């Protein structure tokens, strides 16, 4: 099986050289736009590409507003602040994530609380969340408090792992019931949509019409369902700006505040330097936005090719008795990173050893956040599914095939 997999990957990428997990593709207007920025001298945070990139991302995702930042971690930090997270409070998140999710919570002076994921989505489980809140949550003036820690639960921060949408409709329902704002870490999910229910269709649409519309028509983009959502354009993501991120929101006031906080909270004026609160130097530079705009033009093609690649892995898995992670029902994934599920930790380690020695890069799941030294004191539930995934999951090469 291992050897067959290596042959498959070499056939897909048509090379006997080292095959990375994920590398960017620059096949469009990248050089032209970058040269344009350099010629203009507006290489920093002021320049037309930043606004244009924001507009195009808002159009693509369907979010009313998009605010560009220097990276996804900075976007998460500001999104959590805007959701109302304050020092001494808690944010519920998943242990299956990249460390930036938890670090951003910590930057707000808050602490993560870890709730289990669903095996089918790799994302925060609405059932586990309900269990946790039923058991530990208590309504008091000003919100939901954790009876065990005495701290306010200020927000819920699910993450769409490897681009596969988590059950946002389920999570939103639970969180609405408790009055907890949802911030989506959609860093990995640009191009992923939730299509499952007709609940996104305008009420004027008839049942007949609904039945005959394409599945993707009434869909919502990941990151555009919560109160705020966050994207990343780091070098390993589906499109890249070198480093970059984006805050998404439908709320006019939150959008205005997001722009203000990410631009040092400077008050607009012809020549005065006046700032009305502690702000951050988080605005994306024009150079990065130019790269992003050129990349965004290719995103629909990237998503199609990634989905075709996932199909090749799936076909192989089905004829070889292997297991591969597929998009959840009711979701259309960008398949940013494909993943194999091995039988157990021994088989996983053997596969990691073998594939990396063969020059085919593979990686295990991130170590669970709840096990890292900075977060091991944080409250968590059983994390049963999270631990099972951590033992079995291996990411495999997923760059767009040229
Ligand atoms: C990439 C990523 C981020 C943000 O990363 P930056 O490198 O700061 O852009 C946040 N969360 C997750 C889950 C990620 O994969």
mmCIF file of C-alpha atoms and ligand atoms in Angstrom:
data_model
loop_
_atom_site.group_PDB
_atom_site.id
_atom_site.type_symbol
_atom_site.label_atom_id
_atom_site.label_comp_id
_atom_site.label_asym_id
_atom_site.label_seq_id
_atom_site.Cartn_x
_atom_site.Cartn_y
_atom_site.Cartn_z
ATOM 1 C CA UNK A 1 0.000 0.000 0.000
ATOM 2 C CA UNK A 2 2.776 2.458 0.989
ATOM 3 C CA UNK A 3 4.704 1.798 -2.203
ATOM 4 C CA UNK A 4 1.565 2.107 -4.341
ATOM 5 C CA UNK A 5 0.894 5.480 -2.762
ATOM 6 C CA UNK A 6 4.383 6.777 -3.567
ATOM 7 C CA UNK A 7 3.945 5.652 -7.188
ATOM 8 C CA UNK A 8 0.577 7.407 -7.362
ATOM 9 C CA UNK A 9 2.002 10.725 -6.083
ATOM 10 C CA UNK A 10 4.965 10.544 -8.512
ATOM 11 C CA UNK A 11 2.556 9.852 -11.371
ATOM 12 C CA UNK A 12 0.348 12.808 -10.377
ATOM 13 C CA UNK A 13 3.221 15.303 -10.124
ATOM 14 C CA UNK A 14 5.270 13.760 -12.947
ATOM 15 C CA UNK A 15 8.600 14.005 -11.146
ATOM 16 C CA UNK A 16 11.217 11.810 -9.510
ATOM 17 C CA UNK A 17 12.416 14.831 -7.449
ATOM 18 C CA UNK A 18 11.335 15.789 -3.923
ATOM 19 C CA UNK A 19 7.585 16.478 -3.722
ATOM 20 C CA UNK A 20 6.556 19.072 -1.109
ATOM 21 C CA UNK A 21 3.292 19.071 0.833
ATOM 22 C CA UNK A 22 2.140 22.335 -0.679
ATOM 23 C CA UNK A 23 3.853 24.909 -2.849
ATOM 24 C CA UNK A 24 2.412 28.079 -4.409
ATOM 25 C CA UNK A 25 1.697 28.489 -8.130
ATOM 26 C CA UNK A 26 2.403 31.811 -9.864
ATOM 27 C CA UNK A 27 1.025 31.444 -13.376
ATOM 28 C CA UNK A 28 -0.968 34.657 -13.790
ATOM 29 C CA UNK A 29 -0.463 38.410 -13.521
ATOM 30 C CA UNK A 30 1.774 38.248 -10.424
ATOM 31 C CA UNK A 31 4.912 39.761 -11.975
ATOM 32 C CA UNK A 32 3.013 42.443 -13.881
ATOM 33 C CA UNK A 33 1.136 43.670 -10.795
ATOM 34 C CA UNK A 34 4.268 43.562 -8.602
ATOM 35 C CA UNK A 35 6.255 45.601 -11.122
ATOM 36 C CA UNK A 36 3.376 48.052 -11.285
ATOM 37 C CA UNK A 37 3.532 48.486 -7.495
ATOM 38 C CA UNK A 38 7.304 49.030 -7.529
ATOM 39 C CA UNK A 39 7.027 51.582 -10.373
ATOM 40 C CA UNK A 40 4.305 53.421 -8.416
ATOM 41 C CA UNK A 41 6.559 53.570 -5.260
ATOM 42 C CA UNK A 42 3.467 52.746 -3.147
ATOM 43 C CA UNK A 43 4.873 49.490 -1.774
ATOM 44 C CA UNK A 44 3.588 49.883 1.777
ATOM 45 C CA UNK A 45 0.146 49.982 3.365
ATOM 46 C CA UNK A 46 -1.250 52.767 1.218
ATOM 47 C CA UNK A 47 -2.026 51.902 -2.380
ATOM 48 C CA UNK A 48 -4.833 50.900 -4.720
ATOM 49 C CA UNK A 49 -4.220 47.132 -4.710
ATOM 50 C CA UNK A 50 -5.159 46.763 -1.033
ATOM 51 C CA UNK A 51 -8.645 48.201 -1.523
ATOM 52 C CA UNK A 52 -9.133 46.300 -4.749
ATOM 53 C CA UNK A 53 -8.054 43.016 -3.153
ATOM 54 C CA UNK A 54 -10.530 43.645 -0.311
ATOM 55 C CA UNK A 55 -13.360 44.367 -2.757
ATOM 56 C CA UNK A 56 -12.643 41.239 -4.799
ATOM 57 C CA UNK A 57 -12.420 39.024 -1.702
ATOM 58 C CA UNK A 58 -15.738 40.440 -0.440
ATOM 59 C CA UNK A 59 -17.319 39.683 -3.836
ATOM 60 C CA UNK A 60 -15.892 36.185 -3.953
ATOM 61 C CA UNK A 61 -16.896 35.242 -0.407
ATOM 62 C CA UNK A 62 -20.196 37.105 -0.337
ATOM 63 C CA UNK A 63 -19.164 38.882 2.871
ATOM 64 C CA UNK A 64 -20.322 42.500 2.966
ATOM 65 C CA UNK A 65 -16.905 43.718 4.142
ATOM 66 C CA UNK A 66 -13.338 42.426 3.890
ATOM 67 C CA UNK A 67 -10.433 44.090 5.748
ATOM 68 C CA UNK A 68 -6.890 43.109 4.713
ATOM 69 C CA UNK A 69 -4.231 42.412 7.350
ATOM 70 C CA UNK A 70 -0.529 41.504 7.491
ATOM 71 C CA UNK A 71 -1.305 37.863 8.263
ATOM 72 C CA UNK A 72 -4.062 35.539 9.379
ATOM 73 C CA UNK A 73 -2.941 35.561 13.005
ATOM 74 C CA UNK A 74 -3.305 39.360 13.175
ATOM 75 C CA UNK A 75 -6.740 39.045 11.566
ATOM 76 C CA UNK A 76 -7.746 36.511 14.252
ATOM 77 C CA UNK A 77 -6.442 38.783 17.010
ATOM 78 C CA UNK A 78 -8.494 41.760 15.836
ATOM 79 C CA UNK A 79 -11.587 39.663 15.015
ATOM 80 C CA UNK A 80 -11.598 38.302 18.578
ATOM 81 C CA UNK A 81 -11.177 41.799 20.049
ATOM 82 C CA UNK A 82 -14.109 42.993 17.930
ATOM 83 C CA UNK A 83 -16.228 40.031 19.018
ATOM 84 C CA UNK A 84 -15.797 41.435 22.535
ATOM 85 C CA UNK A 85 -13.153 39.111 23.982
ATOM 86 C CA UNK A 86 -11.536 40.730 27.028
ATOM 87 C CA UNK A 87 -8.722 39.820 29.424
ATOM 88 C CA UNK A 88 -9.681 37.121 31.923
ATOM 89 C CA UNK A 89 -12.348 35.635 29.647
ATOM 90 C CA UNK A 90 -12.547 32.355 27.736
ATOM 91 C CA UNK A 91 -12.964 31.353 24.107
ATOM 92 C CA UNK A 92 -14.181 27.886 23.132
ATOM 93 C CA UNK A 93 -12.171 26.375 20.297
ATOM 94 C CA UNK A 94 -10.916 23.039 18.989
ATOM 95 C CA UNK A 95 -7.707 21.234 19.962
ATOM 96 C CA UNK A 96 -7.296 20.181 16.321
ATOM 97 C CA UNK A 97 -5.886 23.381 14.849
ATOM 98 C CA UNK A 98 -2.750 25.330 14.040
ATOM 99 C CA UNK A 99 -1.247 27.141 17.034
ATOM 100 C CA UNK A 100 -2.196 30.601 15.669
ATOM 101 C CA UNK A 101 -5.836 29.997 16.649
ATOM 102 C CA UNK A 102 -4.941 29.676 20.332
ATOM 103 C CA UNK A 103 -2.207 32.289 20.299
ATOM 104 C CA UNK A 104 -4.690 34.882 19.015
ATOM 105 C CA UNK A 105 -6.967 34.076 21.961
ATOM 106 C CA UNK A 106 -4.016 34.539 24.292
ATOM 107 C CA UNK A 107 -3.094 37.905 22.687
ATOM 108 C CA UNK A 108 -6.511 39.147 23.907
ATOM 109 C CA UNK A 109 -5.612 38.116 27.448
ATOM 110 C CA UNK A 110 -8.150 35.302 27.250
ATOM 111 C CA UNK A 111 -7.761 31.531 27.499
ATOM 112 C CA UNK A 112 -8.841 28.770 25.140
ATOM 113 C CA UNK A 113 -11.196 26.033 26.278
ATOM 114 C CA UNK A 114 -10.992 22.888 24.140
ATOM 115 C CA UNK A 115 -14.050 21.050 22.901
ATOM 116 C CA UNK A 116 -13.950 17.926 20.708
ATOM 117 C CA UNK A 117 -14.289 17.804 16.913
ATOM 118 C CA UNK A 118 -16.511 15.616 14.726
ATOM 119 C CA UNK A 119 -14.695 12.869 12.812
ATOM 120 C CA UNK A 120 -16.741 13.684 9.684
ATOM 121 C CA UNK A 121 -15.784 17.383 9.500
ATOM 122 C CA UNK A 122 -12.520 17.548 11.544
ATOM 123 C CA UNK A 123 -14.129 20.710 12.962
ATOM 124 C CA UNK A 124 -15.764 21.690 16.251
ATOM 125 C CA UNK A 125 -18.637 19.357 17.112
ATOM 126 C CA UNK A 126 -22.054 20.975 17.788
ATOM 127 C CA UNK A 127 -22.979 17.978 19.962
ATOM 128 C CA UNK A 128 -19.790 18.234 22.030
ATOM 129 C CA UNK A 129 -20.306 22.004 22.305
ATOM 130 C CA UNK A 130 -23.870 21.500 23.547
ATOM 131 C CA UNK A 131 -22.627 18.971 26.097
ATOM 132 C CA UNK A 132 -19.939 21.297 27.328
ATOM 133 C CA UNK A 133 -22.262 24.295 27.658
ATOM 134 C CA UNK A 134 -25.041 22.256 29.298
ATOM 135 C CA UNK A 135 -22.543 20.954 31.809
ATOM 136 C CA UNK A 136 -20.419 24.061 32.508
ATOM 137 C CA UNK A 137 -22.389 27.047 31.210
ATOM 138 C CA UNK A 138 -24.401 29.346 33.426
ATOM 139 C CA UNK A 139 -26.438 32.353 32.336
ATOM 140 C CA UNK A 140 -25.659 35.497 34.262
ATOM 141 C CA UNK A 141 -25.973 39.202 33.552
ATOM 142 C CA UNK A 142 -23.604 39.989 30.723
ATOM 143 C CA UNK A 143 -23.560 36.528 29.178
ATOM 144 C CA UNK A 144 -22.664 32.898 29.665
ATOM 145 C CA UNK A 145 -20.206 32.055 32.419
ATOM 146 C CA UNK A 146 -18.196 28.900 32.910
ATOM 147 C CA UNK A 147 -19.361 27.588 36.318
ATOM 148 C CA UNK A 148 -16.117 25.679 36.737
ATOM 149 C CA UNK A 149 -13.701 28.563 36.132
ATOM 150 C CA UNK A 150 -16.011 31.472 36.937
ATOM 151 C CA UNK A 151 -14.959 33.159 33.700
ATOM 152 C CA UNK A 152 -17.185 34.565 30.959
ATOM 153 C CA UNK A 153 -17.292 32.559 27.724
ATOM 154 C CA UNK A 154 -16.806 35.444 25.326
ATOM 155 C CA UNK A 155 -16.744 33.710 21.940
ATOM 156 C CA UNK A 156 -16.641 30.442 20.041
ATOM 157 C CA UNK A 157 -13.869 29.968 17.463
ATOM 158 C CA UNK A 158 -14.327 26.941 15.177
ATOM 159 C CA UNK A 159 -11.769 26.157 12.463
ATOM 160 C CA UNK A 160 -12.359 24.645 9.005
ATOM 161 C CA UNK A 161 -9.614 22.020 9.013
ATOM 162 C CA UNK A 162 -7.710 21.581 5.736
ATOM 163 C CA UNK A 163 -10.493 23.491 3.982
ATOM 164 C CA UNK A 164 -13.308 21.117 4.961
ATOM 165 C CA UNK A 165 -16.218 23.180 6.281
ATOM 166 C CA UNK A 166 -17.253 22.357 9.822
ATOM 167 C CA UNK A 167 -20.937 22.115 10.730
ATOM 168 C CA UNK A 168 -21.480 25.875 10.923
ATOM 169 C CA UNK A 169 -25.288 25.666 10.829
ATOM 170 C CA UNK A 170 -25.211 23.369 13.854
ATOM 171 C CA UNK A 171 -22.655 25.498 15.686
ATOM 172 C CA UNK A 172 -24.490 28.756 14.961
ATOM 173 C CA UNK A 173 -27.702 27.255 16.321
ATOM 174 C CA UNK A 174 -26.029 26.185 19.570
ATOM 175 C CA UNK A 175 -24.201 29.502 19.986
ATOM 176 C CA UNK A 176 -27.284 31.591 19.194
ATOM 177 C CA UNK A 177 -29.131 29.670 21.907
ATOM 178 C CA UNK A 178 -26.473 30.727 24.396
ATOM 179 C CA UNK A 179 -25.845 34.195 22.977
ATOM 180 C CA UNK A 180 -22.190 33.443 22.205
ATOM 181 C CA UNK A 181 -20.680 35.206 19.158
ATOM 182 C CA UNK A 182 -18.988 32.947 16.591
ATOM 183 C CA UNK A 183 -15.692 33.891 14.950
ATOM 184 C CA UNK A 184 -14.648 31.502 12.152
ATOM 185 C CA UNK A 185 -11.027 30.597 11.609
ATOM 186 C CA UNK A 186 -11.382 30.075 7.847
ATOM 187 C CA UNK A 187 -7.619 30.506 7.302
ATOM 188 C CA UNK A 188 -7.482 27.266 5.306
ATOM 189 C CA UNK A 189 -10.908 27.498 3.695
ATOM 190 C CA UNK A 190 -10.821 30.131 0.953
ATOM 191 C CA UNK A 191 -12.955 28.601 -1.809
ATOM 192 C CA UNK A 192 -14.936 26.330 0.564
ATOM 193 C CA UNK A 193 -18.680 26.697 0.870
ATOM 194 C CA UNK A 194 -21.537 25.308 2.886
ATOM 195 C CA UNK A 195 -24.329 24.261 0.546
ATOM 196 C CA UNK A 196 -26.234 21.677 2.533
ATOM 197 C CA UNK A 197 -29.412 23.424 3.349
ATOM 198 C CA UNK A 198 -31.812 25.605 1.471
ATOM 199 C CA UNK A 199 -31.833 27.924 4.439
ATOM 200 C CA UNK A 200 -29.622 30.348 2.490
ATOM 201 C CA UNK A 201 -32.222 30.781 -0.278
ATOM 202 C CA UNK A 202 -34.377 33.908 -0.200
ATOM 203 C CA UNK A 203 -37.877 33.117 1.060
ATOM 204 C CA UNK A 204 -39.389 34.120 -2.295
ATOM 205 C CA UNK A 205 -37.803 31.112 -4.015
ATOM 206 C CA UNK A 206 -40.325 28.308 -4.594
ATOM 207 C CA UNK A 207 -39.683 24.670 -3.742
ATOM 208 C CA UNK A 208 -39.739 23.761 -7.442
ATOM 209 C CA UNK A 209 -37.227 26.419 -8.291
ATOM 210 C CA UNK A 210 -35.010 25.294 -5.406
ATOM 211 C CA UNK A 211 -35.068 21.710 -6.607
ATOM 212 C CA UNK A 212 -33.848 22.736 -10.049
ATOM 213 C CA UNK A 213 -31.095 25.175 -8.997
ATOM 214 C CA UNK A 214 -27.473 24.010 -8.910
ATOM 215 C CA UNK A 215 -26.310 22.875 -5.494
ATOM 216 C CA UNK A 216 -23.838 25.722 -5.187
ATOM 217 C CA UNK A 217 -26.240 28.572 -5.945
ATOM 218 C CA UNK A 218 -27.547 29.073 -2.429
ATOM 219 C CA UNK A 219 -24.313 28.507 -0.593
ATOM 220 C CA UNK A 220 -22.374 30.469 1.980
ATOM 221 C CA UNK A 221 -18.640 30.853 1.964
ATOM 222 C CA UNK A 222 -16.682 29.703 4.996
ATOM 223 C CA UNK A 223 -15.783 32.711 7.126
ATOM 224 C CA UNK A 224 -18.937 34.556 6.031
ATOM 225 C CA UNK A 225 -21.367 32.793 8.373
ATOM 226 C CA UNK A 226 -20.129 33.849 11.798
ATOM 227 C CA UNK A 227 -20.194 37.351 13.256
ATOM 228 C CA UNK A 228 -16.633 37.640 11.944
ATOM 229 C CA UNK A 229 -14.429 35.331 9.909
ATOM 230 C CA UNK A 230 -10.742 35.198 9.110
ATOM 231 C CA UNK A 231 -8.725 34.124 6.043
ATOM 232 C CA UNK A 232 -4.974 33.588 5.642
ATOM 233 C CA UNK A 233 -2.802 34.091 2.567
ATOM 234 C CA UNK A 234 0.370 32.614 3.986
ATOM 235 C CA UNK A 235 2.731 30.915 1.518
ATOM 236 C CA UNK A 236 1.277 27.464 2.145
ATOM 237 C CA UNK A 237 -2.410 28.394 1.719
ATOM 238 C CA UNK A 238 -4.528 27.928 -1.427
ATOM 239 C CA UNK A 239 -3.586 31.427 -2.639
ATOM 240 C CA UNK A 240 -0.810 33.525 -1.173
ATOM 241 C CA UNK A 241 0.188 37.153 -0.715
ATOM 242 C CA UNK A 242 3.522 36.094 0.783
ATOM 243 C CA UNK A 243 2.078 36.889 4.182
ATOM 244 C CA UNK A 244 -1.434 38.189 4.614
ATOM 245 C CA UNK A 245 -4.865 37.785 6.098
ATOM 246 C CA UNK A 246 -8.407 39.104 5.881
ATOM 247 C CA UNK A 247 -11.224 39.836 8.306
ATOM 248 C CA UNK A 248 -14.731 39.168 6.938
ATOM 249 C CA UNK A 249 -17.945 40.580 8.372
ATOM 250 C CA UNK A 250 -21.418 41.695 7.299
ATOM 251 C CA UNK A 251 -21.569 44.262 10.101
ATOM 252 C CA UNK A 252 -20.853 47.850 8.949
ATOM 253 C CA UNK A 253 -19.760 49.057 12.385
ATOM 254 C CA UNK A 254 -17.461 46.075 13.044
ATOM 255 C CA UNK A 255 -15.920 46.567 9.600
ATOM 256 C CA UNK A 256 -15.245 50.230 10.279
ATOM 257 C CA UNK A 257 -13.710 49.361 13.635
ATOM 258 C CA UNK A 258 -11.624 46.551 12.086
ATOM 259 C CA UNK A 259 -10.099 48.994 9.590
ATOM 260 C CA UNK A 260 -9.485 51.501 12.409
ATOM 261 C CA UNK A 261 -7.801 48.999 14.753
ATOM 262 C CA UNK A 262 -5.600 47.560 11.994
ATOM 263 C CA UNK A 263 -4.399 51.035 10.938
ATOM 264 C CA UNK A 264 -3.047 52.206 14.325
ATOM 265 C CA UNK A 265 -6.457 53.723 15.230
ATOM 266 C CA UNK A 266 -5.475 56.882 13.378
ATOM 267 C CA UNK A 267 -8.201 59.474 12.958
ATOM 268 C CA UNK A 268 -8.638 60.564 9.345
ATOM 269 C CA UNK A 269 -7.218 64.066 8.872
ATOM 270 C CA UNK A 270 -5.267 65.977 6.230
ATOM 271 C CA UNK A 271 -2.161 66.426 8.386
ATOM 272 C CA UNK A 272 -2.780 65.670 12.068
ATOM 273 C CA UNK A 273 -1.383 62.545 13.772
ATOM 274 C CA UNK A 274 -4.183 61.736 16.171
ATOM 275 C CA UNK A 275 -5.080 58.285 17.461
ATOM 276 C CA UNK A 276 -8.042 57.607 19.732
ATOM 277 C CA UNK A 277 -7.202 54.156 21.137
ATOM 278 C CA UNK A 278 -4.484 51.481 21.174
ATOM 279 C CA UNK A 279 -4.311 50.320 17.588
ATOM 280 C CA UNK A 280 -2.177 47.890 15.627
ATOM 281 C CA UNK A 281 0.113 48.175 12.618
ATOM 282 C CA UNK A 282 -1.680 45.281 10.951
ATOM 283 C CA UNK A 283 -2.631 46.621 7.497
ATOM 284 C CA UNK A 284 -1.590 44.565 4.484
ATOM 285 C CA UNK A 285 1.014 46.315 2.294
ATOM 286 C CA UNK A 286 0.222 47.151 -1.336
ATOM 287 C CA UNK A 287 2.981 44.782 -2.561
ATOM 288 C CA UNK A 288 1.301 41.820 -0.918
ATOM 289 C CA UNK A 289 -2.149 42.847 -2.104
ATOM 290 C CA UNK A 290 -0.885 43.022 -5.719
ATOM 291 C CA UNK A 291 0.330 39.433 -5.427
ATOM 292 C CA UNK A 292 -2.994 38.481 -3.848
ATOM 293 C CA UNK A 293 -5.068 40.043 -6.604
ATOM 294 C CA UNK A 294 -3.163 38.101 -9.270
ATOM 295 C CA UNK A 295 -3.582 34.911 -7.228
ATOM 296 C CA UNK A 296 -7.285 35.506 -6.649
ATOM 297 C CA UNK A 297 -7.847 35.623 -10.416
ATOM 298 C CA UNK A 298 -6.675 31.990 -10.505
ATOM 299 C CA UNK A 299 -8.556 30.786 -7.421
ATOM 300 C CA UNK A 300 -11.558 29.210 -9.221
ATOM 301 C CA UNK A 301 -9.139 27.169 -11.359
ATOM 302 C CA UNK A 302 -7.085 26.219 -8.275
ATOM 303 C CA UNK A 303 -10.208 24.963 -6.484
ATOM 304 C CA UNK A 304 -11.258 22.890 -9.517
ATOM 305 C CA UNK A 305 -7.808 21.329 -9.801
ATOM 306 C CA UNK A 306 -7.613 20.602 -6.097
ATOM 307 C CA UNK A 307 -10.978 18.891 -6.229
ATOM 308 C CA UNK A 308 -9.806 16.825 -9.200
ATOM 309 C CA UNK A 309 -6.654 15.873 -7.277
ATOM 310 C CA UNK A 310 -8.749 14.817 -4.273
ATOM 311 C CA UNK A 311 -10.825 12.651 -6.604
ATOM 312 C CA UNK A 312 -7.644 10.903 -7.815
ATOM 313 C CA UNK A 313 -6.606 10.203 -4.224
ATOM 314 C CA UNK A 314 -10.119 8.945 -3.474
ATOM 315 C CA UNK A 315 -10.169 6.629 -6.514
ATOM 316 C CA UNK A 316 -6.833 5.206 -5.436
ATOM 317 C CA UNK A 317 -7.984 4.797 -1.824
ATOM 318 C CA UNK A 318 -11.128 2.971 -2.889
ATOM 319 C CA UNK A 319 -9.251 0.410 -4.982
ATOM 320 C CA UNK A 320 -6.508 -0.059 -2.366
ATOM 321 C CA UNK A 321 -8.497 -0.352 0.831
ATOM 322 C CA UNK A 322 -7.113 2.951 2.143
ATOM 323 C CA UNK A 323 -9.047 5.731 3.832
ATOM 324 C CA UNK A 324 -8.937 9.355 2.751
ATOM 325 C CA UNK A 325 -10.662 12.397 4.258
ATOM 326 C CA UNK A 326 -13.543 13.586 2.045
ATOM 327 C CA UNK A 327 -15.688 16.708 2.248
ATOM 328 C CA UNK A 328 -18.595 16.510 4.703
ATOM 329 C CA UNK A 329 -22.133 16.209 3.307
ATOM 330 C CA UNK A 330 -23.654 19.614 2.638
ATOM 331 C CA UNK A 331 -20.272 21.161 1.993
ATOM 332 C CA UNK A 332 -18.095 21.949 -0.984
ATOM 333 C CA UNK A 333 -14.470 21.885 0.132
ATOM 334 C CA UNK A 334 -11.478 23.571 -1.484
ATOM 335 C CA UNK A 335 -9.499 20.410 -0.545
ATOM 336 C CA UNK A 336 -6.584 22.619 0.496
ATOM 337 C CA UNK A 337 -4.706 19.700 2.055
ATOM 338 C CA UNK A 338 -5.600 16.069 1.438
ATOM 339 C CA UNK A 339 -5.293 13.629 4.317
ATOM 340 C CA UNK A 340 -5.004 9.867 4.677
ATOM 341 C CA UNK A 341 -6.351 8.088 7.740
ATOM 342 C CA UNK A 342 -4.104 5.207 8.763
ATOM 343 C CA UNK A 343 -5.251 2.346 11.000
ATOM 344 C CA UNK A 344 -3.374 3.363 14.142
ATOM 345 C CA UNK A 345 -0.380 5.309 15.412
ATOM 346 C CA UNK A 346 2.081 2.509 14.529
ATOM 347 C CA UNK A 347 0.959 2.334 10.916
ATOM 348 C CA UNK A 348 0.917 6.136 10.762
ATOM 349 C CA UNK A 349 4.523 6.406 11.960
ATOM 350 C CA UNK A 350 5.639 3.720 9.523
ATOM 351 C CA UNK A 351 3.922 5.609 6.677
ATOM 352 C CA UNK A 352 5.509 8.943 7.709
ATOM 353 C CA UNK A 353 8.971 7.317 7.867
ATOM 354 C CA UNK A 354 8.583 5.583 4.526
ATOM 355 C CA UNK A 355 7.108 8.445 2.480
ATOM 356 C CA UNK A 356 9.503 11.113 3.757
ATOM 357 C CA UNK A 357 12.479 8.805 3.145
ATOM 358 C CA UNK A 358 11.193 8.392 -0.434
ATOM 359 C CA UNK A 359 11.232 12.178 -0.965
ATOM 360 C CA UNK A 360 7.457 12.512 -0.781
ATOM 361 C CA UNK A 361 6.639 14.986 1.958
ATOM 362 C CA UNK A 362 3.931 13.929 4.396
ATOM 363 C CA UNK A 363 3.109 15.310 7.834
ATOM 364 C CA UNK A 364 1.111 14.210 10.881
ATOM 365 C CA UNK A 365 -1.727 16.267 12.312
ATOM 366 C CA UNK A 366 -0.632 19.206 14.505
ATOM 367 C CA UNK A 367 0.001 18.139 18.079
ATOM 368 C CA UNK A 368 -3.234 18.795 19.909
ATOM 369 C CA UNK A 369 -3.334 22.331 21.302
ATOM 370 C CA UNK A 370 -4.471 20.939 24.657
ATOM 371 C CA UNK A 371 -1.126 19.070 24.924
ATOM 372 C CA UNK A 372 1.178 22.040 24.189
ATOM 373 C CA UNK A 373 3.038 23.422 27.230
ATOM 374 C CA UNK A 374 1.344 26.856 26.943
ATOM 375 C CA UNK A 375 -2.163 25.388 26.856
ATOM 376 C CA UNK A 376 -1.954 22.156 28.809
ATOM 377 C CA UNK A 377 -3.547 23.757 31.881
ATOM 378 C CA UNK A 378 -6.617 24.821 29.878
ATOM 379 C CA UNK A 379 -9.984 23.179 30.389
ATOM 380 C CA UNK A 380 -11.024 20.550 27.827
ATOM 381 C CA UNK A 381 -13.629 17.853 27.321
ATOM 382 C CA UNK A 382 -12.735 14.206 26.571
ATOM 383 C CA UNK A 383 -11.269 15.155 23.134
ATOM 384 C CA UNK A 384 -11.961 11.541 22.084
ATOM 385 C CA UNK A 385 -12.248 12.189 18.342
ATOM 386 C CA UNK A 386 -9.436 14.754 18.403
ATOM 387 C CA UNK A 387 -7.032 12.191 19.902
ATOM 388 C CA UNK A 388 -8.115 9.480 17.494
ATOM 389 C CA UNK A 389 -7.486 11.815 14.519
ATOM 390 C CA UNK A 390 -4.147 12.921 15.948
ATOM 391 C CA UNK A 391 -3.014 9.293 15.961
ATOM 392 C CA UNK A 392 -4.182 8.378 12.466
ATOM 393 C CA UNK A 393 -4.172 11.403 10.156
ATOM 394 C CA UNK A 394 -1.382 12.188 7.689
ATOM 395 C CA UNK A 395 -1.411 15.084 5.226
ATOM 396 C CA UNK A 396 -0.184 14.221 1.741
ATOM 397 C CA UNK A 397 1.091 16.360 -1.182
ATOM 398 C CA UNK A 398 -1.680 18.688 -2.329
ATOM 399 C CA UNK A 399 -0.152 21.468 -4.469
ATOM 400 C CA UNK A 400 -2.230 22.427 -7.491
ATOM 401 C CA UNK A 401 -1.243 20.040 -10.283
ATOM 402 C CA UNK A 402 -0.060 21.976 -13.326
HETATM 403 C C1 LIG B 1 -2.485 29.527 8.481
HETATM 404 C C2 LIG B 1 -3.400 29.534 9.620
HETATM 405 C C3 LIG B 1 -3.650 30.677 10.403
HETATM 406 C C4 LIG B 1 -3.025 32.030 10.189
HETATM 407 O O1 LIG B 1 -1.772 31.966 9.766
HETATM 408 P P1 LIG B 1 -0.850 33.193 9.282
HETATM 409 O O2 LIG B 1 0.374 32.439 8.925
HETATM 410 O O3 LIG B 1 -0.708 34.105 10.421
HETATM 411 O O4 LIG B 1 -1.478 33.853 8.094
HETATM 412 C C5 LIG B 1 -4.566 30.579 11.430
HETATM 413 N N1 LIG B 1 -5.223 29.457 11.672
HETATM 414 C C6 LIG B 1 -5.052 28.339 10.935
HETATM 415 C C7 LIG B 1 -5.856 27.127 11.237
HETATM 416 C C8 LIG B 1 -4.131 28.327 9.902
HETATM 417 O O5 LIG B 1 -3.943 27.213 9.188
#
